[in-house]
């Protein structure tokens, strides 16, 4: 079955770069996502990458995909205190015209001023 | 900004009460989902729908029920709430070709 794994916690100093990692098991993933969840709020889509891409950059965010190793990472440059949140990795698999989404457990990012 | 709305955002109710969590989206999406998330824990899919009159149970067993009478509306109902139902419930939707899933802001339910 599908499985998405993330480390639970990451602490960085303000201004440093953060790298949040994710591994997944199903090689038939079509899209992979990063979501951000601030305390008491719902999920906010940060960025996504199609499975035939290696990298995607969007302002301070860089997504790297190593399809061979089934490894996805999210790099946040110049991390700010407002980036403190839980970050969820997710993969979608299309099957029979439908799609299934599997989420990781989330990585809590703590930014130290 | 995605147009998917959940009400109520926060609710405290007594054991045994019936509760319906509302979810509406104005994007015309066929697919809608309910997830359950305890604080600091992972998301679990509890219900999903691929269109009107379609409802399926998700990966996590739930005592709640859902209905999909209209495309834009996907309410979740607990007939008799218990403290073990205390959690955050997140509604989401995606389009026909949509590999992007949009989430509502969540409904925090506390059963006392």
GROMACS .gro file of C-alpha atoms in nm, chain A residues 10-110:
model
  101
   10UNK     CA    1   1.258   2.039   1.281
   11UNK     CA    2   1.403   2.342   1.456
   12UNK     CA    3   1.593   2.619   1.273
   13UNK     CA    4   1.712   2.971   1.348
   14UNK     CA    5   1.547   3.266   1.181
   15UNK     CA    6   1.726   3.351   0.858
   16UNK     CA    7   1.861   3.000   0.805
   17UNK     CA    8   1.731   2.760   0.542
   18UNK     CA    9   1.491   2.483   0.639
   19UNK     CA   10   1.479   2.151   0.462
   20UNK     CA   11   1.183   1.924   0.525
   21UNK     CA   12   1.209   1.573   0.387
   22UNK     CA   13   0.952   1.317   0.281
   23UNK     CA   14   0.972   0.964   0.145
   24UNK     CA   15   0.695   0.776  -0.030
   25UNK     CA   16   0.658   0.421  -0.145
   26UNK     CA   17   0.432   0.421  -0.451
   27UNK     CA   18   0.625   0.488  -0.769
   28UNK     CA   19   0.303   0.553  -0.962
   29UNK     CA   20   0.247   0.888  -0.787
   30UNK     CA   21   0.136   1.156  -1.029
   31UNK     CA   22   0.158   1.469  -0.817
   32UNK     CA   23   0.331   1.541  -0.489
   33UNK     CA   24   0.231   1.826  -0.265
   34UNK     CA   25   0.342   2.033   0.027
   35UNK     CA   26   0.077   2.173   0.257
   36UNK     CA   27   0.121   2.412   0.550
   37UNK     CA   28  -0.095   2.406   0.859
   38UNK     CA   29  -0.073   2.687   1.111
   39UNK     CA   30  -0.208   2.635   1.465
   40UNK     CA   31  -0.586   2.622   1.473
   41UNK     CA   32  -0.616   2.653   1.095
   42UNK     CA   33  -0.685   2.426   0.803
   43UNK     CA   34  -0.442   2.312   0.539
   44UNK     CA   35  -0.297   2.558   0.293
   45UNK     CA   36  -0.153   2.433  -0.034
   46UNK     CA   37   0.203   2.565  -0.060
   47UNK     CA   38   0.327   2.407  -0.377
   48UNK     CA   39   0.315   2.090  -0.581
   49UNK     CA   40   0.532   1.910  -0.831
   50UNK     CA   41   0.443   1.679  -1.114
   51UNK     CA   42   0.615   1.344  -1.094
   52UNK     CA   43   0.815   1.396  -1.414
   53UNK     CA   44   0.984   1.707  -1.275
   54UNK     CA   45   1.301   1.718  -1.068
   55UNK     CA   46   1.273   2.063  -0.923
   56UNK     CA   47   1.031   2.347  -0.882
   57UNK     CA   48   1.108   2.687  -0.737
   58UNK     CA   49   0.856   2.940  -0.614
   59UNK     CA   50   1.003   3.245  -0.439
   60UNK     CA   51   1.153   3.118  -0.111
   61UNK     CA   52   1.034   2.763  -0.169
   62UNK     CA   53   1.227   2.498  -0.360
   63UNK     CA   54   1.088   2.149  -0.411
   64UNK     CA   55   1.325   1.870  -0.509
   65UNK     CA   56   1.203   1.532  -0.628
   66UNK     CA   57   1.423   1.226  -0.653
   67UNK     CA   58   1.195   0.977  -0.817
   68UNK     CA   59   1.450   0.697  -0.811
   69UNK     CA   60   1.479   0.717  -0.432
   70UNK     CA   61   1.113   0.825  -0.388
   71UNK     CA   62   1.230   1.125  -0.192
   72UNK     CA   63   1.072   1.469  -0.185
   73UNK     CA   64   1.207   1.772  -0.006
   74UNK     CA   65   1.091   2.125   0.063
   75UNK     CA   66   1.354   2.393   0.116
   76UNK     CA   67   1.251   2.724   0.268
   77UNK     CA   68   1.512   2.992   0.220
   78UNK     CA   69   1.558   3.271   0.477
   79UNK     CA   70   1.316   3.105   0.720
   80UNK     CA   71   1.098   3.348   0.916
   81UNK     CA   72   0.906   3.309   1.241
   82UNK     CA   73   0.587   3.316   1.034
   83UNK     CA   74   0.700   2.993   0.872
   84UNK     CA   75   0.649   2.809   1.202
   85UNK     CA   76   0.381   2.550   1.126
   86UNK     CA   77   0.328   2.186   1.047
   87UNK     CA   78   0.420   2.089   0.692
   88UNK     CA   79   0.249   1.794   0.529
   89UNK     CA   80   0.378   1.603   0.231
   90UNK     CA   81   0.116   1.425   0.019
   91UNK     CA   82   0.110   1.210  -0.290
   92UNK     CA   83  -0.169   1.139  -0.532
   93UNK     CA   84  -0.209   0.824  -0.730
   94UNK     CA   85  -0.451   0.808  -1.019
   95UNK     CA   86  -0.622   0.477  -1.072
   96UNK     CA   87  -0.919   0.395  -1.289
   97UNK     CA   88  -1.000   0.760  -1.345
   98UNK     CA   89  -1.002   0.834  -0.974
   99UNK     CA   90  -0.733   0.963  -0.750
  100UNK     CA   91  -0.623   0.874  -0.402
  101UNK     CA   92  -0.433   1.110  -0.178
  102UNK     CA   93  -0.204   0.991   0.097
  103UNK     CA   94  -0.064   1.232   0.354
  104UNK     CA   95   0.245   1.206   0.568
  105UNK     CA   96   0.223   1.260   0.943
  106UNK     CA   97   0.350   1.616   0.913
  107UNK     CA   98   0.674   1.786   1.021
  108UNK     CA   99   0.648   2.055   1.285
  109UNK     CA  100   0.884   2.339   1.197
  110UNK     CA  101   0.992   2.561   1.485
   0.00000   0.00000   0.00000
